Amino acid sequence: MTSNPTKHAAPKAPSGLKLFIVAPECVPFAKTGGLADVVGALPKALVKRGHQVSVLLPRYRGIEPGPVVLPSVSIPMGRKLLFPDVMDGRERDGVSFYFVDYPAFYDRKSLYGENSNDYPDNAERYALFSRTVLEFAKRTGPPDVIHCHDWQSSLVPVLLKTLYATDPQLRRVGSVMTVHNLAYQGIFPPDSLERVSLPADLFSIDRLEFYGLISWLKGGLIYADYVSTVSKKYAKEIQTPEYGHGLDGVIRQRADTVTGILNGVDYDEWNPETDPHIAAHYSADNLEGKLVCKKDLLEQFGLPTTDLRKPVIGIVSRFATQKGFDLIAEDADAFMKNDLFLVALGTGEPHFEELFRQLAKKYPTKMAVRVAYDNALAHKIEAGSDIFLMPSRWEPCGLNQIYSLRYGTVPVVRATGGLDDTVEPYDPKTGHGTGFRFTRYAASALLECLLTALKVYRSEPAAWRRLMINGMKKDFSWNHSAGEYEELFYRVVKKVQRG
Ligand code: ADP
Ligand code: GLC
């Protein structure tokens, strides 16, 4: 990490900024991936730095209703008006939460879709959300900056610079579009513009048109005052065709306003010294508890506990193309013939679920999988494994490898995006480094890297211990990254004031 702790150490901003954070997910309310962890933690860190922060989310199923603070907002939707409420979600850790309540859209089984199909009205659902946020801003006093996350809130910058551009209340509100994953773009048919009451002239190549369709994320990338993504390396990668998902040209065009800010992690949640989910606590000064966690993990997965020296490789992941598990599929036997345990927790694309199920069947004493979403088990894997595997094809930031570092679980990763920015390669000469990396996206490169790690694990226990401790001592807490966001928000305010 290129962290300079002193640079961002002192909470500044005597008066502070008024910030709206608009996102589709946030722990503890709704989560499908790391975005929710980020939106759960960044606002707290911004409040500590003296800012006034409100988080706005849809009120999904399971989120308790609160008092209605803005009833019956009129939102145009094609030929109709819809009337959502805004509810007060109360304050937590100094952060105010508000929920856009419209049960017909958000009171559903899942966030974005069911049985691998997106909900057919996602355009309407998130257009309603974005517009309601702006109406709320008008009624409650506009923020200095609206910080938008992923395609679900990317209409906010579009609306600010088009339909609301001359609104006396909102015309001085700045926006930042943060991309957590360029692969998810919110692509809809051209008639979606009309369906959500956006101007038809947005259908053009320099606006939201994307190969004959509409890309909401492209809108956010074009209209936001600044664009950020979640690691410095990914900010560079997405300007190349290999990682640009068709939007690299758009991002290159405004490269001077694109920045990478590495995610922090919430050590209140992910800390082996206090974690309530794990079998024993431990720290860099006393690692004894980690072996207890390893035994417990093997038991959880029904694997033998007779030889605790054998390395446990852990995986916690969405099972998606992004995560690189086809590199295991390509040569699974070569992987499994090593003397190791492999435990995997995840859900997602059926062929990856099947891959791990088949491996568990074929190697029942070495491999086990849990096809589920299970937060407590995720913590047990971080604590009980020796190695954490993330062979991602692309990885904007990645949080699990950062959690692994804190738990003394050595990451083996592909050197891409945030994995490259957070895992320092082990150098046998100096003893420096925190993990193992490979670059070429190939099964043979993954295997070679894993074998190098296993060799150090087996034959150099002192070096391995040092590696573990090097990782445990790294600090990826939010304060530094929140400081970088703060600087970015002040840049936005300046830009907006210049007009
Ligand atoms: P992504 O957001 O791309 O899925 P990240 O590494 O940024 O990847 O974040 C993933 C987050 O989701 C982590 O907090 C991880 O622990 C959690 N997670 C992913 N899959 C599962 C699962 N099956 N059960 C529990 N937690 C999971
Ligand atoms: C996305 C990315 C992941 C990142 C997370 C939080 O889901 O896939 O790499 O850590 O968002 O920013």
Coordinates of C-alpha atoms and ligand atoms in Angstrom, one line a residue:
M1 CA 0.0 0.0 0.0
T2 CA 1.3 3.5 -0.8
S3 CA -0.1 4.6 2.5
N4 CA 1.2 7.8 4.1
P5 CA -0.5 7.6 7.5
T6 CA 0.6 11.1 8.6
K7 CA -0.8 12.8 5.5
H8 CA -4.4 11.9 6.4
A9 CA -4.0 11.4 10.1
A10 CA -5.6 14.5 11.6
P11 CA -9.4 14.8 11.2
K12 CA -9.8 18.2 9.5
A13 CA -12.7 20.1 8.0
P14 CA -13.6 22.3 11.0
S15 CA -17.0 22.9 9.4
G16 CA -17.0 19.7 7.5
L17 CA -18.8 18.8 4.3
K18 CA -22.4 17.7 4.0
L19 CA -22.3 14.4 2.1
F20 CA -24.9 12.0 0.7
I21 CA -23.8 8.5 0.1
V22 CA -26.1 6.8 -2.4
A23 CA -25.8 3.1 -2.8
P24 CA -27.7 -0.1 -3.5
E25 CA -26.1 -2.1 -0.6
C26 CA -24.8 -1.5 2.9
V27 CA -24.1 -3.7 5.9
P28 CA -25.9 -4.4 8.1
F29 CA -29.0 -3.8 5.9
A30 CA -28.4 -5.5 2.6
K31 CA -25.3 -7.2 1.1
T32 CA -24.3 -9.3 -1.9
G33 CA -20.6 -8.4 -2.0
G34 CA -17.8 -6.1 -0.9
L35 CA -19.6 -3.0 -1.9
A36 CA -21.9 -3.4 1.1
D37 CA -18.8 -3.6 3.4
V38 CA -17.4 -0.4 2.0
V39 CA -20.7 1.5 2.3
G40 CA -21.0 0.2 5.8
A41 CA -17.6 1.4 6.9
L42 CA -16.6 4.5 4.8
P43 CA -19.3 6.8 6.2
K44 CA -18.3 6.1 9.8
A45 CA -14.7 7.1 8.9
L46 CA -15.9 10.3 7.2
V47 CA -18.0 11.2 10.3
K48 CA -14.9 10.8 12.4
R49 CA -13.1 13.3 10.2
G50 CA -15.8 15.9 10.9
H51 CA -18.3 15.5 8.0
Q52 CA -22.0 15.2 8.1
V53 CA -22.9 12.0 6.3
S54 CA -26.2 10.5 5.3
V55 CA -26.5 7.1 3.6
L56 CA -29.4 6.5 1.3
L57 CA -30.6 3.0 0.4
P58 CA -33.7 1.4 -1.0
R59 CA -35.8 -0.2 1.8
Y60 CA -35.5 -3.9 0.8
R61 CA -37.4 -6.7 2.5
G62 CA -36.2 -7.2 6.0
I63 CA -35.2 -3.6 6.7
E64 CA -37.3 -2.4 9.6
P65 CA -39.6 0.5 8.7
G66 CA -38.9 3.9 10.4
P67 CA -40.8 7.1 10.7
V68 CA -41.7 8.7 7.3
V69 CA -39.7 11.9 6.9
L70 CA -40.8 12.7 3.4
P71 CA -44.2 11.2 2.4
S72 CA -45.5 10.6 -1.1
V73 CA -42.7 12.1 -3.3
S74 CA -44.0 12.5 -6.9
I75 CA -41.7 10.6 -9.3
P76 CA -42.4 10.5 -13.1
M77 CA -42.1 7.0 -14.5
G78 CA -43.1 6.9 -18.2
R79 CA -46.7 7.9 -18.4
K80 CA -47.3 7.6 -14.7
L81 CA -46.4 9.2 -11.4
L82 CA -45.1 6.9 -8.6
F83 CA -45.2 8.0 -4.9
P84 CA -42.4 6.6 -2.7
D85 CA -41.8 7.7 0.9
V86 CA -38.5 8.4 2.5
M87 CA -38.1 6.8 5.9
D88 CA -35.7 7.7 8.7
G89 CA -33.4 4.7 9.4
R90 CA -32.0 6.4 12.5
E91 CA -28.4 7.3 13.2
R92 CA -25.7 4.8 13.8
D93 CA -22.1 5.8 14.8
G94 CA -22.9 9.4 13.8
V95 CA -24.1 8.4 10.3
S96 CA -27.8 9.2 9.3
F97 CA -29.6 6.5 7.3
Y98 CA -32.6 7.0 5.1
F99 CA -34.5 4.5 3.1
V100 CA -36.5 5.0 -0.1
D101 CA -39.6 3.0 0.6
Y102 CA -41.7 1.7 -2.3
P103 CA -42.6 -1.9 -1.5
A104 CA -43.8 -2.8 -5.0
F105 CA -40.1 -2.3 -6.1
Y106 CA -38.0 -3.3 -3.1
D107 CA -40.0 -5.7 -0.9
R108 CA -38.7 -8.7 -2.8
K109 CA -36.8 -11.9 -2.1
S110 CA -33.5 -10.6 -3.5
L111 CA -31.8 -7.4 -4.3
Y112 CA -31.4 -7.5 -8.1
G113 CA -33.0 -10.7 -9.3
E114 CA -33.9 -14.3 -8.7
N115 CA -32.8 -17.7 -10.2
S116 CA -29.9 -16.0 -12.1
N117 CA -32.4 -13.6 -13.8
D118 CA -32.4 -9.9 -13.2
Y119 CA -35.7 -8.4 -12.2
P120 CA -37.2 -7.1 -15.5
D121 CA -38.0 -3.7 -14.0
N122 CA -34.5 -2.9 -12.6
A123 CA -34.4 0.3 -14.7
E124 CA -37.6 1.5 -13.1
R125 CA -36.5 0.4 -9.6
Y126 CA -33.2 2.3 -9.5
A127 CA -34.5 5.3 -11.5
L128 CA -37.1 5.7 -8.8
F129 CA -34.4 5.4 -6.2
S130 CA -32.1 8.0 -7.8
R131 CA -34.8 10.6 -8.4
T132 CA -36.2 10.2 -4.9
V133 CA -32.8 10.9 -3.5
L134 CA -32.6 14.2 -5.4
E135 CA -36.1 15.2 -4.3
F136 CA -35.1 14.4 -0.7
A137 CA -32.0 16.5 -1.1
K138 CA -34.1 19.5 -2.3
R139 CA -36.4 19.2 0.7
T140 CA -33.8 18.7 3.4
G141 CA -31.1 21.0 2.1
P142 CA -28.7 20.0 -0.6
P143 CA -25.5 18.3 0.2
D144 CA -22.1 19.5 -1.0
V145 CA -21.4 16.2 -2.7
I146 CA -23.4 13.1 -3.6
H147 CA -21.2 10.0 -3.7
C148 CA -22.7 7.4 -6.0
H149 CA -21.8 3.7 -6.0
D150 CA -22.1 1.5 -9.1
W151 CA -24.7 1.6 -11.8
Q152 CA -27.7 1.5 -9.5
S153 CA -27.1 5.1 -8.4
S154 CA -25.4 6.3 -11.6
L155 CA -28.4 8.2 -12.8
V156 CA -27.9 10.7 -10.0
P157 CA -25.0 12.4 -11.8
V158 CA -27.0 12.2 -15.1
L159 CA -30.0 13.8 -13.5
L160 CA -28.0 16.5 -11.8
K161 CA -26.4 17.6 -15.1
T162 CA -29.6 17.2 -17.3
L163 CA -33.1 17.5 -15.9
Y164 CA -32.0 19.1 -12.6
A165 CA -29.2 21.3 -14.1
T166 CA -31.1 24.5 -13.6
D167 CA -32.7 23.7 -10.3
P168 CA -31.7 26.5 -7.9
Q169 CA -31.5 24.0 -5.0
L170 CA -29.3 21.4 -6.7
R171 CA -27.2 23.2 -9.3
R172 CA -24.3 23.5 -7.0
V173 CA -24.3 19.9 -5.9
G174 CA -21.2 17.9 -7.0
S175 CA -21.0 14.2 -7.6
V176 CA -18.5 11.4 -7.5
M177 CA -19.1 8.1 -9.3
T178 CA -17.3 5.2 -7.7
V179 CA -17.0 2.1 -9.7
H180 CA -16.7 -1.1 -7.7
N181 CA -16.9 -3.3 -10.7
L182 CA -16.9 -2.2 -14.3
A183 CA -18.4 -5.5 -15.4
Y184 CA -21.8 -4.6 -14.0
Q185 CA -23.1 -1.7 -16.1
G186 CA -26.9 -1.5 -15.9
I187 CA -27.5 -2.2 -19.6
F188 CA -31.2 -1.7 -20.7
P189 CA -33.0 -1.4 -24.0
P190 CA -33.3 2.0 -25.7
D191 CA -37.0 2.4 -24.7
S192 CA -35.9 2.3 -21.1
L193 CA -35.2 6.1 -21.3
E194 CA -38.8 6.8 -22.0
R195 CA -39.9 4.2 -19.4
V196 CA -38.1 6.1 -16.7
S197 CA -38.8 9.6 -18.0
L198 CA -35.3 10.5 -19.1
P199 CA -34.8 12.8 -22.2
A200 CA -34.6 10.9 -25.5
D201 CA -31.5 12.8 -26.5
L202 CA -29.5 10.9 -24.0
F203 CA -29.5 8.1 -26.6
S204 CA -26.3 9.3 -28.3
I205 CA -22.8 8.0 -28.5
D206 CA -21.4 10.7 -26.3
R207 CA -24.1 10.1 -23.6
L208 CA -25.7 6.9 -22.5
E209 CA -25.9 4.9 -25.8
F210 CA -23.8 1.8 -25.7
Y211 CA -23.7 -0.4 -28.8
G212 CA -27.4 0.3 -29.5
L213 CA -28.5 -0.1 -25.9
I214 CA -28.4 2.2 -22.9
S215 CA -25.7 1.9 -20.3
W216 CA -26.4 3.6 -17.0
L217 CA -22.9 3.3 -15.7
K218 CA -21.6 5.1 -18.9
G219 CA -24.0 7.9 -17.9
G220 CA -22.4 8.1 -14.4
L221 CA -18.9 8.0 -15.9
I222 CA -19.7 10.8 -18.3
Y223 CA -21.7 13.2 -16.1
A224 CA -20.1 12.8 -12.6
D225 CA -17.7 15.5 -11.6
Y226 CA -15.1 12.9 -10.7
V227 CA -14.9 9.2 -11.2
S228 CA -13.2 6.9 -8.7
T229 CA -12.6 3.2 -8.4
V230 CA -11.4 1.1 -5.5
S231 CA -7.7 0.6 -6.2
K232 CA -5.0 2.5 -8.0
K233 CA -4.1 -0.5 -10.2
Y234 CA -7.7 -1.1 -11.3
A235 CA -8.0 2.7 -12.1
K236 CA -5.2 2.1 -14.6
E237 CA -6.5 -1.3 -15.8
I238 CA -10.0 0.0 -16.7
Q239 CA -8.4 2.4 -19.2
T240 CA -7.3 -0.7 -21.3
P241 CA -9.4 -2.8 -23.6
E242 CA -8.5 -5.9 -21.6
Y243 CA -10.2 -4.7 -18.5
G244 CA -12.5 -1.9 -19.8
H245 CA -15.6 -4.0 -20.6
G246 CA -16.2 -1.7 -23.6
L247 CA -16.0 1.5 -21.5
D248 CA -12.2 1.9 -21.5
G249 CA -12.5 4.7 -24.2
V250 CA -15.0 6.6 -22.1
I251 CA -12.7 6.4 -19.1
R252 CA -9.6 7.3 -21.0
Q253 CA -11.3 10.4 -22.3
R254 CA -11.6 11.8 -18.8
A255 CA -8.5 10.2 -17.4
D256 CA -7.5 13.4 -15.6
T257 CA -10.7 13.1 -13.4
V258 CA -10.3 9.4 -12.7
T259 CA -8.7 8.3 -9.5
G260 CA -8.1 5.0 -7.5
I261 CA -8.7 4.9 -3.8
L262 CA -8.1 1.6 -2.1
N263 CA -10.8 0.3 0.1
G264 CA -10.2 0.1 3.8
V265 CA -11.5 -2.7 6.0
D266 CA -13.5 -2.6 9.2
Y267 CA -11.3 -4.1 11.9
D268 CA -14.2 -3.9 14.3
E269 CA -15.7 -6.7 12.2
W270 CA -12.5 -8.5 11.0
N271 CA -10.1 -9.0 13.8
P272 CA -8.8 -12.4 15.2
E273 CA -8.3 -10.8 18.6
T274 CA -12.0 -10.0 19.1
D275 CA -14.0 -11.9 16.4
P276 CA -17.1 -13.5 18.0
H277 CA -17.4 -16.1 15.2
I278 CA -14.1 -18.0 15.6
A279 CA -13.2 -20.8 18.0
A280 CA -10.2 -19.0 19.7
H281 CA -8.8 -15.6 19.6
Y282 CA -5.2 -14.9 18.6
S283 CA -2.8 -12.1 17.6
A284 CA 0.6 -11.5 16.0
D285 CA 2.2 -11.8 19.4
N286 CA 0.4 -15.1 20.3
L287 CA -0.7 -17.3 17.4
E288 CA -1.7 -20.4 19.5
G289 CA -5.4 -19.8 18.9
K290 CA -5.0 -20.1 15.2
L291 CA -4.5 -23.9 15.4
V292 CA -7.7 -24.2 17.4
C293 CA -9.5 -22.3 14.7
K294 CA -7.9 -24.7 12.1
K295 CA -9.2 -27.7 13.9
D296 CA -12.7 -26.2 14.3
L297 CA -12.7 -25.2 10.6
L298 CA -11.9 -28.8 9.5
E299 CA -14.7 -30.1 11.8
Q300 CA -17.2 -27.6 10.4
F301 CA -16.5 -29.0 7.0
G302 CA -16.4 -32.6 8.1
L303 CA -12.8 -33.1 7.2
P304 CA -10.3 -35.2 9.2
T305 CA -8.4 -33.5 12.0
T306 CA -5.8 -36.1 12.5
D307 CA -3.0 -34.2 10.8
L308 CA -3.2 -30.5 11.6
R309 CA 0.2 -29.9 9.9
K310 CA -1.4 -30.4 6.5
P311 CA -2.1 -26.9 4.9
V312 CA -5.7 -25.7 4.6
I313 CA -6.4 -23.6 1.5
G314 CA -9.5 -21.4 2.0
I315 CA -11.9 -19.8 -0.5
V316 CA -14.8 -17.4 0.3
S317 CA -16.2 -16.0 -2.8
R318 CA -19.0 -15.3 -5.2
F319 CA -18.7 -18.1 -7.7
A320 CA -18.4 -15.8 -10.7
T321 CA -16.3 -15.7 -13.8
Q322 CA -14.5 -12.7 -12.3
K323 CA -13.0 -14.8 -9.5
G324 CA -10.9 -17.1 -11.7
F325 CA -12.0 -20.5 -10.6
D326 CA -11.9 -21.8 -14.2
L327 CA -8.1 -21.9 -13.5
I328 CA -8.8 -24.6 -10.9
A329 CA -11.3 -26.4 -13.2
E330 CA -8.8 -26.6 -16.0
D331 CA -6.4 -28.8 -14.0
A332 CA -8.3 -29.7 -10.8
D333 CA -6.5 -33.1 -10.4
A334 CA -3.0 -31.5 -10.5
F335 CA -4.3 -29.1 -7.9
M336 CA -5.8 -31.7 -5.6
K337 CA -3.0 -34.3 -5.9
N338 CA -1.0 -32.1 -3.5
D339 CA -1.0 -32.9 0.2
L340 CA -3.6 -30.3 1.3
F341 CA -7.1 -29.5 2.4
L342 CA -9.3 -27.2 0.3
V343 CA -12.4 -25.6 1.8
A344 CA -14.7 -23.4 -0.2
L345 CA -17.7 -21.2 0.7
G346 CA -19.7 -19.5 -2.0
T347 CA -22.7 -19.3 -4.3
G348 CA -23.1 -18.2 -7.8
E349 CA -22.8 -19.6 -11.3
P350 CA -24.1 -23.2 -11.3
H351 CA -21.1 -24.6 -13.2
F352 CA -18.7 -23.4 -10.5
E353 CA -20.9 -24.7 -7.7
E354 CA -20.9 -28.0 -9.6
L355 CA -17.1 -27.9 -10.0
F356 CA -16.6 -27.7 -6.2
R357 CA -19.3 -30.3 -5.5
Q358 CA -17.6 -32.7 -7.9
L359 CA -14.2 -32.1 -6.3
A360 CA -15.7 -32.8 -2.8
K361 CA -17.2 -36.0 -4.1
K362 CA -13.9 -37.1 -5.7
Y363 CA -11.6 -36.1 -2.8
P364 CA -13.9 -36.5 0.2
T365 CA -11.1 -36.5 2.8
K366 CA -9.3 -33.4 1.3
M367 CA -12.0 -31.1 -0.1
A368 CA -15.3 -29.8 1.1
V369 CA -17.6 -27.1 -0.1
R370 CA -20.5 -25.2 1.4
V371 CA -22.8 -23.7 -1.3
A372 CA -24.3 -20.9 0.8
Y373 CA -23.9 -17.4 2.0
D374 CA -22.7 -17.7 5.6
N375 CA -21.0 -14.8 7.3
A376 CA -19.9 -16.7 10.4
L377 CA -18.4 -19.5 8.3
A378 CA -16.6 -16.8 6.2
H379 CA -14.9 -15.6 9.4
K380 CA -14.0 -19.2 10.4
I381 CA -12.4 -19.8 7.0
E382 CA -10.3 -16.6 7.4
A383 CA -9.1 -17.7 10.8
G384 CA -8.7 -21.4 10.3
S385 CA -7.0 -21.5 6.9
D386 CA -3.3 -21.4 6.2
I387 CA -3.6 -20.0 2.7
F388 CA -6.4 -17.9 1.2
L389 CA -6.8 -18.4 -2.6
M390 CA -8.0 -15.6 -4.9
P391 CA -7.0 -16.3 -8.5
S392 CA -9.2 -13.5 -9.9
R393 CA -9.4 -12.7 -13.6
W394 CA -10.0 -9.1 -12.5
E395 CA -10.5 -7.7 -9.0
P396 CA -11.3 -4.0 -8.5
C397 CA -10.1 -4.2 -4.9
G398 CA -11.0 -7.4 -3.1
L399 CA -11.6 -7.5 0.6
N400 CA -11.1 -11.1 1.5
Q401 CA -7.3 -11.0 0.9
I402 CA -7.1 -8.0 3.2
Y403 CA -9.1 -9.8 5.9
S404 CA -6.8 -12.8 5.4
L405 CA -3.7 -10.7 6.0
R406 CA -5.1 -9.7 9.4
Y407 CA -5.9 -13.3 10.3
G408 CA -2.4 -14.5 9.4
T409 CA -3.7 -16.5 6.5
V410 CA -1.3 -16.0 3.6
P411 CA -2.9 -14.9 0.4
V412 CA -2.1 -16.6 -2.9
V413 CA -3.5 -14.3 -5.6
R414 CA -3.4 -13.2 -9.2
A415 CA -1.6 -9.9 -9.5
T416 CA -4.5 -7.9 -10.7
G417 CA -6.3 -4.8 -9.5
G418 CA -6.5 -4.4 -5.7
L419 CA -4.9 -7.9 -5.2
D420 CA -1.8 -6.4 -6.8
D421 CA -2.0 -3.3 -4.6
T422 CA -2.4 -5.1 -1.3
V423 CA -0.4 -8.4 -1.4
E424 CA 3.3 -7.9 -1.5
P425 CA 5.3 -10.8 -3.0
Y426 CA 7.4 -12.8 -0.6
D427 CA 11.1 -12.3 -1.0
P428 CA 13.0 -15.3 0.4
K429 CA 16.2 -13.2 0.5
T430 CA 14.9 -10.4 2.7
G431 CA 12.0 -12.2 4.4
H432 CA 9.8 -9.2 3.3
G433 CA 6.4 -9.7 1.7
T434 CA 2.9 -10.8 2.7
G435 CA 1.9 -13.4 0.2
F436 CA 2.4 -15.0 -3.2
R437 CA 1.3 -13.6 -6.6
F438 CA 1.1 -14.8 -10.2
T439 CA 0.5 -12.8 -13.3
R440 CA -0.3 -14.9 -16.3
Y441 CA -4.0 -15.9 -16.4
A442 CA -3.2 -19.7 -16.7
A443 CA -3.8 -22.8 -14.7
S444 CA -0.1 -23.6 -14.8
A445 CA 0.8 -20.2 -13.4
L446 CA -1.6 -20.6 -10.5
L447 CA -0.3 -24.1 -9.8
E448 CA 3.3 -23.0 -9.9
C449 CA 2.5 -20.1 -7.5
L450 CA 0.6 -22.4 -5.1
L451 CA 3.5 -25.0 -5.2
T452 CA 6.0 -22.2 -4.3
A453 CA 3.8 -21.2 -1.3
L454 CA 3.3 -24.9 -0.2
K455 CA 7.1 -25.4 -0.3
V456 CA 7.7 -22.5 2.0
Y457 CA 4.9 -23.6 4.3
R458 CA 6.4 -27.1 4.6
S459 CA 10.1 -26.6 4.6
E460 CA 10.6 -23.1 6.1
P461 CA 8.4 -22.8 9.2
A462 CA 10.3 -19.7 10.4
A463 CA 9.9 -17.9 7.1
W464 CA 6.2 -18.8 7.0
R465 CA 5.6 -17.4 10.5
R466 CA 7.3 -14.2 9.4
L467 CA 5.1 -14.0 6.3
M468 CA 2.0 -14.4 8.6
I469 CA 3.2 -11.8 11.0
N470 CA 4.2 -9.4 8.2
G471 CA 0.6 -9.6 6.9
M472 CA -1.0 -9.3 10.4
K473 CA 0.9 -6.1 11.0
K474 CA -0.3 -4.3 7.9
D475 CA -2.9 -1.6 8.5
F476 CA -5.6 -1.2 5.9
S477 CA -8.0 0.6 8.2
W478 CA -10.4 3.2 6.7
N479 CA -8.8 6.4 8.0
H480 CA -6.2 6.7 5.3
S481 CA -8.7 6.0 2.4
A482 CA -11.3 8.2 4.0
G483 CA -8.8 11.0 3.9
E484 CA -8.3 10.4 0.2
Y485 CA -12.0 10.6 -0.4
E486 CA -12.2 13.7 1.7
E487 CA -9.5 15.3 -0.6
L488 CA -11.5 14.2 -3.6
F489 CA -14.7 15.7 -2.3
Y490 CA -13.0 19.1 -1.7
R491 CA -11.8 19.0 -5.3
V492 CA -15.4 18.4 -6.4
V493 CA -16.6 21.3 -4.3
K494 CA -14.0 23.6 -5.9
K495 CA -14.9 22.4 -9.4
V496 CA -18.6 23.0 -8.8
Q497 CA -17.9 26.5 -7.3
R498 CA -15.9 27.4 -10.4
G499 CA -19.0 26.4 -12.4
Ligands
ADP1 P1 -16.8 -9.1 -4.3 O1 -17.4 -7.8 -3.8 O2 -16.3 -9.0 -5.7 O3 -17.7 -10.3 -4.1 P2 -14.9 -8.7 -2.1 O4 -13.7 -9.5 -1.8 O5 -14.7 -7.2 -2.3 O6 -15.5 -9.4 -3.4 O7 -16.0 -8.9 -1.0 C1 -16.7 -10.0 -0.8 C2 -17.4 -9.9 0.5 O8 -18.5 -10.8 0.5 C3 -16.6 -10.3 1.7 O9 -17.0 -9.6 2.9 C4 -16.8 -11.8 1.9 O10 -16.6 -12.2 3.1 C5 -18.3 -11.8 1.5 N1 -18.7 -13.1 0.9 C6 -18.7 -13.5 -0.3 N2 -19.2 -14.7 -0.5 C7 -19.7 -15.1 0.7 C8 -20.4 -16.2 1.2 N3 -20.7 -17.2 0.4 N4 -20.7 -16.3 2.5 C9 -20.3 -15.2 3.3 N5 -19.7 -14.1 2.9 C10 -19.4 -14.0 1.6
GLC2 C1 -16.7 -5.2 -6.1 C2 -15.4 -5.8 -6.5 C3 -14.4 -6.0 -5.4 C4 -14.4 -4.9 -4.4 C5 -15.8 -4.6 -3.9 C6 -15.9 -3.4 -3.0 O1 -17.7 -6.1 -5.7 O2 -15.6 -7.0 -7.2 O3 -13.2 -6.3 -5.9 O4 -13.6 -5.2 -3.3 O5 -16.6 -4.3 -5.0 O6 -15.3 -2.2 -3.6

